[in-house]
Amino acid sequence: GAHVLFWKNQQSNLIHYLGLSHRLLALNFIIVSLSKKSAWSSAQVKVTDTDFDGVEVRVFEGSPKPGEPLKRSVVYIHGGGWALASAKIRYYDELCAAVAEELNAVVVSIEYRLVPKVYFPAQINDVVRATKYFLQPEVLHKYSVDPDRIGISGDSAGGNLAAALGQQISQDANLKNKLKVQALIYPVLQALDFNTPSYQQNVNSPILPRYVMVKYWVDYLKGNYDFVEAMTVNNHTSLDVEEAVALRARLNWTALLPPSVTKNYKPVVQTAGNARIIQEIPELLDARSAPLIADQEVLQQLPKTYILTCEHDVLRDDGLMYAKRLESAGVEVTLDHFEDGFHGCMIFTSWPTNFSVGIRTRNSYIKWLDQNL
């Protein structure tokens, strides 16, 4: 029934993004990883599926620490290009269970709706709605959560949604100072420049090539596929697109990134481009979709932040630039860079996709949460 339909949708979506040449890889990935697991519980972690204000969530409750009746908590948002995966697939299930067990924490993993069922900003709205519900005193009390020790986190497109969530909560007078930390794992944070050094360096990387990331963006913002090629050469943010010029300055990587990263890469700035792209997809310039371009005043309100980046990842520089902008705004930032890391590696920690760097990134992330949450 619904389970089979989910599996088929994920299969066709993944092949749609990766193309025919990656079909075998895609099918293998799906068979291993994209089957949903039913809620389960162990001696250490109680797992339940419920909904928070109409949004599905999977809640992982770790055992309380001796002498600490109240628990820490993490709201987790899974990755998958706003279109793939689920809070209930094995990879995210294992990650959230590990966090809940090792931190004696409550982890709320949000099952937000995906493209093509919904488009921007529905994913953000789902995440904000579920989180606001969870932050209510009576709900925190039900789960024995310490209201002063709550963090938000996510990977890839989930890192994008977590960053947008953090900005929205910090601007909400009723919720301000409700979050102790945010932890972003190789987040996607902007769609104005697809030629940062990491996009140039990793243009054809197998897990997330540039053209796939651009397609994810176009789908998320319900744009036209005819624009994909033009966007890969930054024709959508050329110098004649006035709306984009001021925002481009906020992600001027020649200033935000160190020489060890910029190397000999040159910025790709078109004099004349295609003004129609921003006219038809104005959401490309919306800080809710691209948290990296938010105003300095918004960034100043954000909590202590952890950003994990990987060398072999088109999104590396999105994370590095956000870290730099947050630091400039006075936010305490831990940047955790893995030279041998690749996009998505942190969920690859068990057979048959158990990578050493997957285990090291996960351990490093959990250790930071343990020390800072």
Tab-separated table of C-alpha atoms in Angstrom:
chain	number	residue	atom	x	y	z
A	1	GLY	CA	0.000	0.000	0.000
A	2	ALA	CA	1.440	3.329	1.140
A	3	HIS	CA	4.825	1.717	1.822
A	4	VAL	CA	5.137	0.380	-1.745
A	5	LEU	CA	3.981	3.709	-3.190
A	6	PHE	CA	6.621	5.580	-1.148
A	7	TRP	CA	9.314	3.182	-2.387
A	8	LYS	CA	8.237	3.618	-6.037
A	9	ASN	CA	8.126	7.424	-5.724
A	10	GLN	CA	11.613	7.500	-4.191
A	11	GLN	CA	12.915	5.250	-6.951
A	12	SER	CA	11.557	7.398	-9.776
A	13	ASN	CA	12.638	10.616	-8.039
A	14	LEU	CA	16.226	9.458	-7.563
A	15	ILE	CA	16.540	8.298	-11.177
A	16	HIS	CA	14.983	11.605	-12.290
A	17	TYR	CA	17.739	13.567	-10.488
A	18	LEU	CA	20.718	11.346	-11.244
A	19	GLY	CA	19.867	10.410	-14.825
A	20	LEU	CA	20.118	7.057	-16.573
A	21	SER	CA	23.890	6.701	-16.219
A	22	HIS	CA	23.498	6.430	-12.463
A	23	ARG	CA	20.503	4.124	-12.571
A	24	LEU	CA	22.195	1.015	-11.151
A	25	LEU	CA	23.784	3.024	-8.377
A	26	ALA	CA	20.426	4.627	-7.681
A	27	LEU	CA	18.570	1.328	-7.530
A	28	ASN	CA	21.169	-0.213	-5.242
A	29	PHE	CA	20.985	2.833	-2.971
A	30	ILE	CA	17.198	2.632	-2.815
A	31	ILE	CA	17.049	-1.090	-2.054
A	32	VAL	CA	19.574	-0.747	0.769
A	33	SER	CA	18.442	2.473	2.311
A	34	LEU	CA	15.100	3.915	1.360
A	35	SER	CA	12.762	1.348	2.836
A	36	LYS	CA	10.888	2.822	5.769
A	37	LYS	CA	11.312	1.177	9.146
A	38	SER	CA	8.347	0.819	11.463
A	39	ALA	CA	8.615	2.465	14.877
A	40	TRP	CA	10.630	0.246	17.203
A	41	SER	CA	12.043	0.466	20.709
A	42	SER	CA	15.049	-0.919	22.577
A	43	ALA	CA	16.097	-0.971	26.216
A	44	GLN	CA	17.888	2.365	25.640
A	45	VAL	CA	15.559	4.195	23.252
A	46	LYS	CA	11.780	4.384	22.981
A	47	VAL	CA	10.593	5.217	19.449
A	48	THR	CA	7.100	6.455	18.587
A	49	ASP	CA	5.440	7.876	15.479
A	50	THR	CA	3.009	10.705	16.175
A	51	ASP	CA	2.121	14.122	14.796
A	52	PHE	CA	2.847	17.621	16.070
A	53	ASP	CA	0.117	20.033	14.973
A	54	GLY	CA	-0.651	17.906	11.913
A	55	VAL	CA	2.995	17.281	10.931
A	56	GLU	CA	4.253	13.698	11.197
A	57	VAL	CA	7.228	13.175	13.494
A	58	ARG	CA	9.213	10.226	14.808
A	59	VAL	CA	10.228	10.730	18.444
A	60	PHE	CA	13.267	8.960	19.934
A	61	GLU	CA	13.367	9.062	23.753
A	62	GLY	CA	16.693	8.179	25.336
A	63	SER	CA	16.912	6.963	28.927
A	64	PRO	CA	17.244	9.721	31.543
A	65	LYS	CA	20.690	10.268	33.051
A	66	PRO	CA	20.935	9.305	36.720
A	67	GLY	CA	20.233	12.418	38.782
A	68	GLU	CA	18.996	14.361	35.731
A	69	PRO	CA	15.209	13.998	35.417
A	70	LEU	CA	15.039	16.442	32.478
A	71	LYS	CA	16.588	15.555	29.130
A	72	ARG	CA	18.293	17.507	26.371
A	73	SER	CA	16.554	17.550	23.013
A	74	VAL	CA	17.360	17.825	19.303
A	75	VAL	CA	14.848	18.611	16.554
A	76	TYR	CA	16.286	16.803	13.498
A	77	ILE	CA	15.497	17.465	9.817
A	78	HIS	CA	16.599	14.869	7.265
A	79	GLY	CA	18.245	15.600	3.918
A	80	GLY	CA	17.293	14.500	0.399
A	81	GLY	CA	17.043	17.604	-1.810
A	82	TRP	CA	13.595	18.536	-0.399
A	83	ALA	CA	12.328	15.603	-2.515
A	84	LEU	CA	13.811	12.324	-1.257
A	85	ALA	CA	14.218	10.191	1.871
A	86	SER	CA	12.222	10.182	5.115
A	87	ALA	CA	12.628	10.408	8.881
A	88	LYS	CA	11.713	6.719	8.854
A	89	ILE	CA	14.372	5.263	6.552
A	90	ARG	CA	17.111	3.196	8.143
A	91	TYR	CA	19.908	5.765	7.807
A	92	TYR	CA	18.079	8.554	9.631
A	93	ASP	CA	16.455	6.148	12.051
A	94	GLU	CA	19.905	4.874	13.105
A	95	LEU	CA	21.388	8.365	13.347
A	96	CYS	CA	18.585	9.743	15.524
A	97	ALA	CA	18.569	6.643	17.734
A	98	ALA	CA	22.336	7.006	18.257
A	99	VAL	CA	21.940	10.678	19.236
A	100	ALA	CA	19.076	9.863	21.624
A	101	GLU	CA	20.999	6.999	23.232
A	102	GLU	CA	24.418	8.653	23.538
A	103	LEU	CA	23.084	12.003	24.776
A	104	ASN	CA	20.248	10.575	26.909
A	105	ALA	CA	18.156	12.941	24.798
A	106	VAL	CA	14.783	13.274	23.110
A	107	VAL	CA	15.174	13.519	19.335
A	108	VAL	CA	12.227	14.732	17.255
A	109	SER	CA	12.767	13.769	13.605
A	110	ILE	CA	10.361	15.658	11.334
A	111	GLU	CA	8.635	13.881	8.460
A	112	TYR	CA	8.011	17.041	6.425
A	113	ARG	CA	6.220	16.789	3.070
A	114	LEU	CA	8.332	16.480	-0.077
A	115	VAL	CA	8.486	17.641	-3.701
A	116	PRO	CA	6.433	16.977	-5.867
A	117	LYS	CA	3.608	16.785	-3.315
A	118	VAL	CA	4.469	20.275	-2.050
A	119	TYR	CA	6.960	23.027	-2.944
A	120	PHE	CA	8.701	25.928	-1.176
A	121	PRO	CA	7.822	27.201	1.389
A	122	ALA	CA	5.624	24.250	2.500
A	123	GLN	CA	8.645	22.250	3.725
A	124	ILE	CA	9.747	25.161	5.933
A	125	ASN	CA	6.193	25.693	7.166
A	126	ASP	CA	5.958	22.019	8.191
A	127	VAL	CA	9.235	22.201	10.092
A	128	VAL	CA	8.332	25.492	11.829
A	129	ARG	CA	4.865	24.234	12.764
A	130	ALA	CA	6.141	20.980	14.288
A	131	THR	CA	8.929	22.774	16.176
A	132	LYS	CA	6.629	25.471	17.589
A	133	TYR	CA	4.277	22.762	18.801
A	134	PHE	CA	7.141	20.888	20.461
A	135	LEU	CA	8.411	24.057	22.200
A	136	GLN	CA	5.133	24.485	24.085
A	137	PRO	CA	5.773	24.051	27.848
A	138	GLU	CA	3.174	21.309	28.223
A	139	VAL	CA	4.661	19.275	25.342
A	140	LEU	CA	8.209	19.635	26.689
A	141	HIS	CA	6.890	18.547	30.081
A	142	LYS	CA	5.253	15.465	28.546
A	143	TYR	CA	8.621	14.365	27.127
A	144	SER	CA	10.601	15.443	30.232
A	145	VAL	CA	12.649	17.912	28.167
A	146	ASP	CA	14.724	20.695	29.708
A	147	PRO	CA	13.449	23.901	28.001
A	148	ASP	CA	16.942	25.446	28.246
A	149	ARG	CA	18.695	22.610	26.409
A	150	ILE	CA	17.041	22.331	22.997
A	151	GLY	CA	18.870	22.342	19.663
A	152	ILE	CA	17.947	22.072	15.998
A	153	SER	CA	19.899	20.133	13.400
A	154	GLY	CA	19.764	18.766	9.871
A	155	ASP	CA	21.895	17.540	6.990
A	156	SER	CA	22.057	18.775	3.374
A	157	ALA	CA	18.567	20.048	2.425
A	158	GLY	CA	17.637	19.332	6.055
A	159	GLY	CA	20.512	21.623	7.049
A	160	ASN	CA	18.953	24.256	4.801
A	161	LEU	CA	15.587	23.840	6.554
A	162	ALA	CA	17.255	23.857	9.987
A	163	ALA	CA	19.075	27.118	9.151
A	164	ALA	CA	15.821	28.686	7.922
A	165	LEU	CA	14.040	27.401	11.040
A	166	GLY	CA	16.718	28.887	13.293
A	167	GLN	CA	16.368	32.280	11.608
A	168	GLN	CA	12.570	32.239	11.893
A	169	ILE	CA	12.566	31.217	15.560
A	170	SER	CA	15.179	33.844	16.469
A	171	GLN	CA	12.947	36.506	14.898
A	172	ASP	CA	9.822	35.353	16.746
A	173	ALA	CA	9.372	37.445	19.922
A	174	ASN	CA	7.529	34.576	21.636
A	175	LEU	CA	10.228	32.000	20.856
A	176	LYS	CA	13.419	34.057	21.031
A	177	ASN	CA	16.246	32.416	23.008
A	178	LYS	CA	14.405	29.094	22.974
A	179	LEU	CA	17.232	27.348	21.115
A	180	LYS	CA	20.577	26.656	22.753
A	181	VAL	CA	22.387	25.446	19.606
A	182	GLN	CA	22.023	24.719	15.908
A	183	ALA	CA	24.079	22.002	14.196
A	184	LEU	CA	24.207	22.034	10.393
A	185	ILE	CA	25.652	19.086	8.466
A	186	TYR	CA	26.968	19.960	4.949
A	187	PRO	CA	24.021	22.357	4.544
A	188	VAL	CA	22.818	23.823	1.234
A	189	LEU	CA	22.466	27.539	1.906
A	190	GLN	CA	22.305	29.515	-1.349
A	191	ALA	CA	21.349	29.323	-5.019
A	192	LEU	CA	22.885	32.569	-6.284
A	193	ASP	CA	26.351	31.241	-7.133
A	194	PHE	CA	26.830	27.765	-8.559
A	195	ASN	CA	30.499	28.502	-9.227
A	196	THR	CA	32.011	28.805	-5.768
A	197	PRO	CA	35.418	27.051	-5.553
A	198	SER	CA	33.741	23.912	-4.175
A	199	TYR	CA	31.156	23.884	-6.985
A	200	GLN	CA	33.989	24.230	-9.510
A	201	GLN	CA	36.188	21.642	-7.789
A	202	ASN	CA	33.426	19.026	-7.341
A	203	VAL	CA	31.320	19.797	-10.421
A	204	ASN	CA	31.026	16.112	-11.363
A	205	SER	CA	31.268	14.456	-7.945
A	206	PRO	CA	29.299	11.183	-8.008
A	207	ILE	CA	26.992	11.694	-4.998
A	208	LEU	CA	25.979	15.288	-5.708
A	209	PRO	CA	27.126	16.699	-9.054
A	210	ARG	CA	26.357	20.374	-9.675
A	211	TYR	CA	23.619	19.759	-12.248
A	212	VAL	CA	21.741	17.559	-9.748
A	213	MET	CA	21.924	20.270	-7.064
A	214	VAL	CA	20.614	22.872	-9.542
A	215	LYS	CA	17.752	20.527	-10.492
A	216	TYR	CA	16.870	20.075	-6.821
A	217	TRP	CA	16.671	23.867	-6.483
A	218	VAL	CA	14.547	24.332	-9.603
A	219	ASP	CA	12.134	21.626	-8.439
A	220	TYR	CA	11.956	22.935	-4.855
A	221	LEU	CA	11.079	26.416	-6.122
A	222	LYS	CA	8.747	25.030	-8.827
A	223	GLY	CA	10.801	26.559	-11.632
A	224	ASN	CA	11.369	25.682	-15.254
A	225	TYR	CA	13.949	23.058	-16.271
A	226	ASP	CA	14.878	25.214	-19.255
A	227	PHE	CA	16.736	27.431	-16.765
A	228	VAL	CA	19.050	24.749	-15.362
A	229	GLU	CA	21.889	25.213	-17.869
A	230	ALA	CA	21.834	29.009	-17.581
A	231	MET	CA	21.881	28.785	-13.791
A	232	THR	CA	24.974	26.553	-13.756
A	233	VAL	CA	26.933	29.474	-15.287
A	234	ASN	CA	25.280	32.065	-12.977
A	235	ASN	CA	23.197	33.700	-15.709
A	236	HIS	CA	20.418	34.169	-13.139
A	237	THR	CA	22.546	36.502	-10.974
A	238	SER	CA	24.399	38.444	-13.696
A	239	LEU	CA	25.306	42.102	-13.227
A	240	ASP	CA	22.229	43.247	-15.159
A	241	VAL	CA	19.882	41.485	-12.689
A	242	GLU	CA	19.583	44.363	-10.230
A	243	GLU	CA	17.750	42.449	-7.485
A	244	ALA	CA	20.643	39.978	-7.246
A	245	VAL	CA	23.606	42.376	-7.181
A	246	ALA	CA	23.306	43.523	-3.545
A	247	LEU	CA	22.692	39.972	-2.342
A	248	ARG	CA	25.670	38.612	-4.303
A	249	ALA	CA	27.841	40.868	-2.129
A	250	ARG	CA	26.746	38.841	0.923
A	251	LEU	CA	28.332	35.744	-0.509
A	252	ASN	CA	31.393	37.265	-2.095
A	253	TRP	CA	33.616	34.237	-1.634
A	254	THR	CA	36.814	36.035	-2.593
A	255	ALA	CA	36.380	37.903	0.738
A	256	LEU	CA	34.663	35.195	2.815
A	257	LEU	CA	36.928	32.246	2.018
A	258	PRO	CA	40.654	31.856	2.823
A	259	PRO	CA	43.274	31.549	0.030
A	260	SER	CA	43.755	27.858	0.950
A	261	VAL	CA	40.190	27.309	-0.313
A	262	THR	CA	39.939	29.805	-3.181
A	263	LYS	CA	43.255	28.579	-4.701
A	264	ASN	CA	43.287	29.618	-8.365
A	265	TYR	CA	39.522	29.539	-8.869
A	266	LYS	CA	37.988	32.609	-10.473
A	267	PRO	CA	34.517	34.013	-9.736
A	268	VAL	CA	31.967	33.488	-12.515
A	269	VAL	CA	30.107	36.780	-12.863
A	270	GLN	CA	28.215	37.361	-16.108
A	271	THR	CA	27.810	40.923	-17.370
A	272	ALA	CA	24.560	40.098	-19.118
A	273	GLY	CA	22.438	37.093	-18.219
A	274	ASN	CA	18.824	35.968	-18.193
A	275	ALA	CA	16.665	38.350	-16.135
A	276	ARG	CA	13.651	36.096	-16.747
A	277	ILE	CA	14.954	33.470	-14.299
A	278	ILE	CA	14.686	35.694	-11.211
A	279	GLN	CA	11.404	37.136	-12.512
A	280	GLU	CA	9.906	33.650	-12.709
A	281	ILE	CA	11.681	32.229	-9.604
A	282	PRO	CA	12.009	35.196	-7.216
A	283	GLU	CA	12.270	32.671	-4.368
A	284	LEU	CA	15.943	32.175	-5.352
A	285	LEU	CA	16.585	35.507	-3.589
A	286	ASP	CA	14.455	34.719	-0.510
A	287	ALA	CA	16.445	34.205	2.709
A	288	ARG	CA	13.975	31.455	3.692
A	289	SER	CA	15.280	29.400	0.788
A	290	ALA	CA	18.844	30.762	0.966
A	291	PRO	CA	19.690	31.412	4.653
A	292	LEU	CA	23.226	32.498	3.717
A	293	ILE	CA	21.873	35.796	2.314
A	294	ALA	CA	19.947	36.799	5.471
A	295	ASP	CA	20.495	40.268	6.947
A	296	GLN	CA	23.296	40.716	9.476
A	297	GLU	CA	20.671	41.688	12.103
A	298	VAL	CA	19.026	38.276	11.674
A	299	LEU	CA	22.332	36.421	11.981
A	300	GLN	CA	23.197	38.268	15.217
A	301	GLN	CA	20.219	36.626	16.971
A	302	LEU	CA	21.274	33.029	16.209
A	303	PRO	CA	22.468	30.552	18.858
A	304	LYS	CA	25.846	28.832	19.155
A	305	THR	CA	26.413	27.001	15.870
A	306	TYR	CA	28.164	23.858	14.604
A	307	ILE	CA	28.785	23.482	10.867
A	308	LEU	CA	30.236	20.294	9.394
A	309	THR	CA	31.740	20.563	5.903
A	310	CYS	CA	33.347	18.051	3.552
A	311	GLU	CA	36.137	18.650	1.042
A	312	HIS	CA	34.544	16.512	-1.683
A	313	ASP	CA	31.223	18.358	-1.775
A	314	VAL	CA	29.807	21.123	-3.978
A	315	LEU	CA	28.201	22.553	-0.808
A	316	ARG	CA	31.450	22.896	1.156
A	317	ASP	CA	31.689	26.652	0.575
A	318	ASP	CA	28.035	27.289	1.474
A	319	GLY	CA	28.939	26.043	4.964
A	320	LEU	CA	32.292	27.856	5.116
A	321	MET	CA	30.729	31.169	4.070
A	322	TYR	CA	27.874	30.836	6.564
A	323	ALA	CA	30.387	30.151	9.333
A	324	LYS	CA	32.287	33.309	8.381
A	325	ARG	CA	29.155	35.476	8.204
A	326	LEU	CA	27.919	34.147	11.562
A	327	GLU	CA	31.297	34.817	13.188
A	328	SER	CA	31.256	38.363	11.793
A	329	ALA	CA	27.802	38.776	13.379
A	330	GLY	CA	29.177	37.745	16.779
A	331	VAL	CA	27.866	34.164	16.863
A	332	GLU	CA	30.057	31.453	18.409
A	333	VAL	CA	30.787	28.955	15.606
A	334	THR	CA	32.526	25.580	15.491
A	335	LEU	CA	33.559	24.693	11.940
A	336	ASP	CA	34.279	20.970	11.627
A	337	HIS	CA	35.888	20.272	8.238
A	338	PHE	CA	36.719	16.785	6.952
A	339	GLU	CA	39.388	16.654	4.233
A	340	ASP	CA	38.354	13.116	3.266
A	341	GLY	CA	34.627	13.775	3.655
A	342	PHE	CA	32.095	13.611	0.809
A	343	HIS	CA	28.523	14.829	0.599
A	344	GLY	CA	26.154	12.604	2.568
A	345	CYS	CA	28.919	10.665	4.312
A	346	MET	CA	27.585	11.016	7.859
A	347	ILE	CA	24.660	8.666	7.315
A	348	PHE	CA	26.900	5.944	5.841
A	349	THR	CA	27.873	4.205	9.075
A	350	SER	CA	26.544	0.674	8.713
A	351	TRP	CA	26.970	-2.242	6.302
A	352	PRO	CA	27.109	-2.279	3.291
A	353	THR	CA	27.875	1.450	3.202
A	354	ASN	CA	29.976	1.761	6.347
A	355	PHE	CA	32.678	4.326	5.565
A	356	SER	CA	35.359	5.295	8.072
A	357	VAL	CA	34.657	8.974	7.428
A	358	GLY	CA	30.949	8.351	8.028
A	359	ILE	CA	31.688	7.000	11.492
A	360	ARG	CA	34.195	9.799	12.251
A	361	THR	CA	31.841	12.607	11.169
A	362	ARG	CA	28.981	11.132	13.185
A	363	ASN	CA	31.138	10.726	16.292
A	364	SER	CA	32.461	14.278	15.959
A	365	TYR	CA	28.930	15.690	15.556
A	366	ILE	CA	27.559	13.768	18.556
A	367	LYS	CA	30.587	14.768	20.672
A	368	TRP	CA	29.982	18.457	19.890
A	369	LEU	CA	26.313	18.127	20.824
A	370	ASP	CA	27.279	16.371	24.049
A	371	GLN	CA	29.669	19.191	24.996
A	372	ASN	CA	27.468	22.113	23.957
A	373	LEU	CA	23.812	21.162	24.354
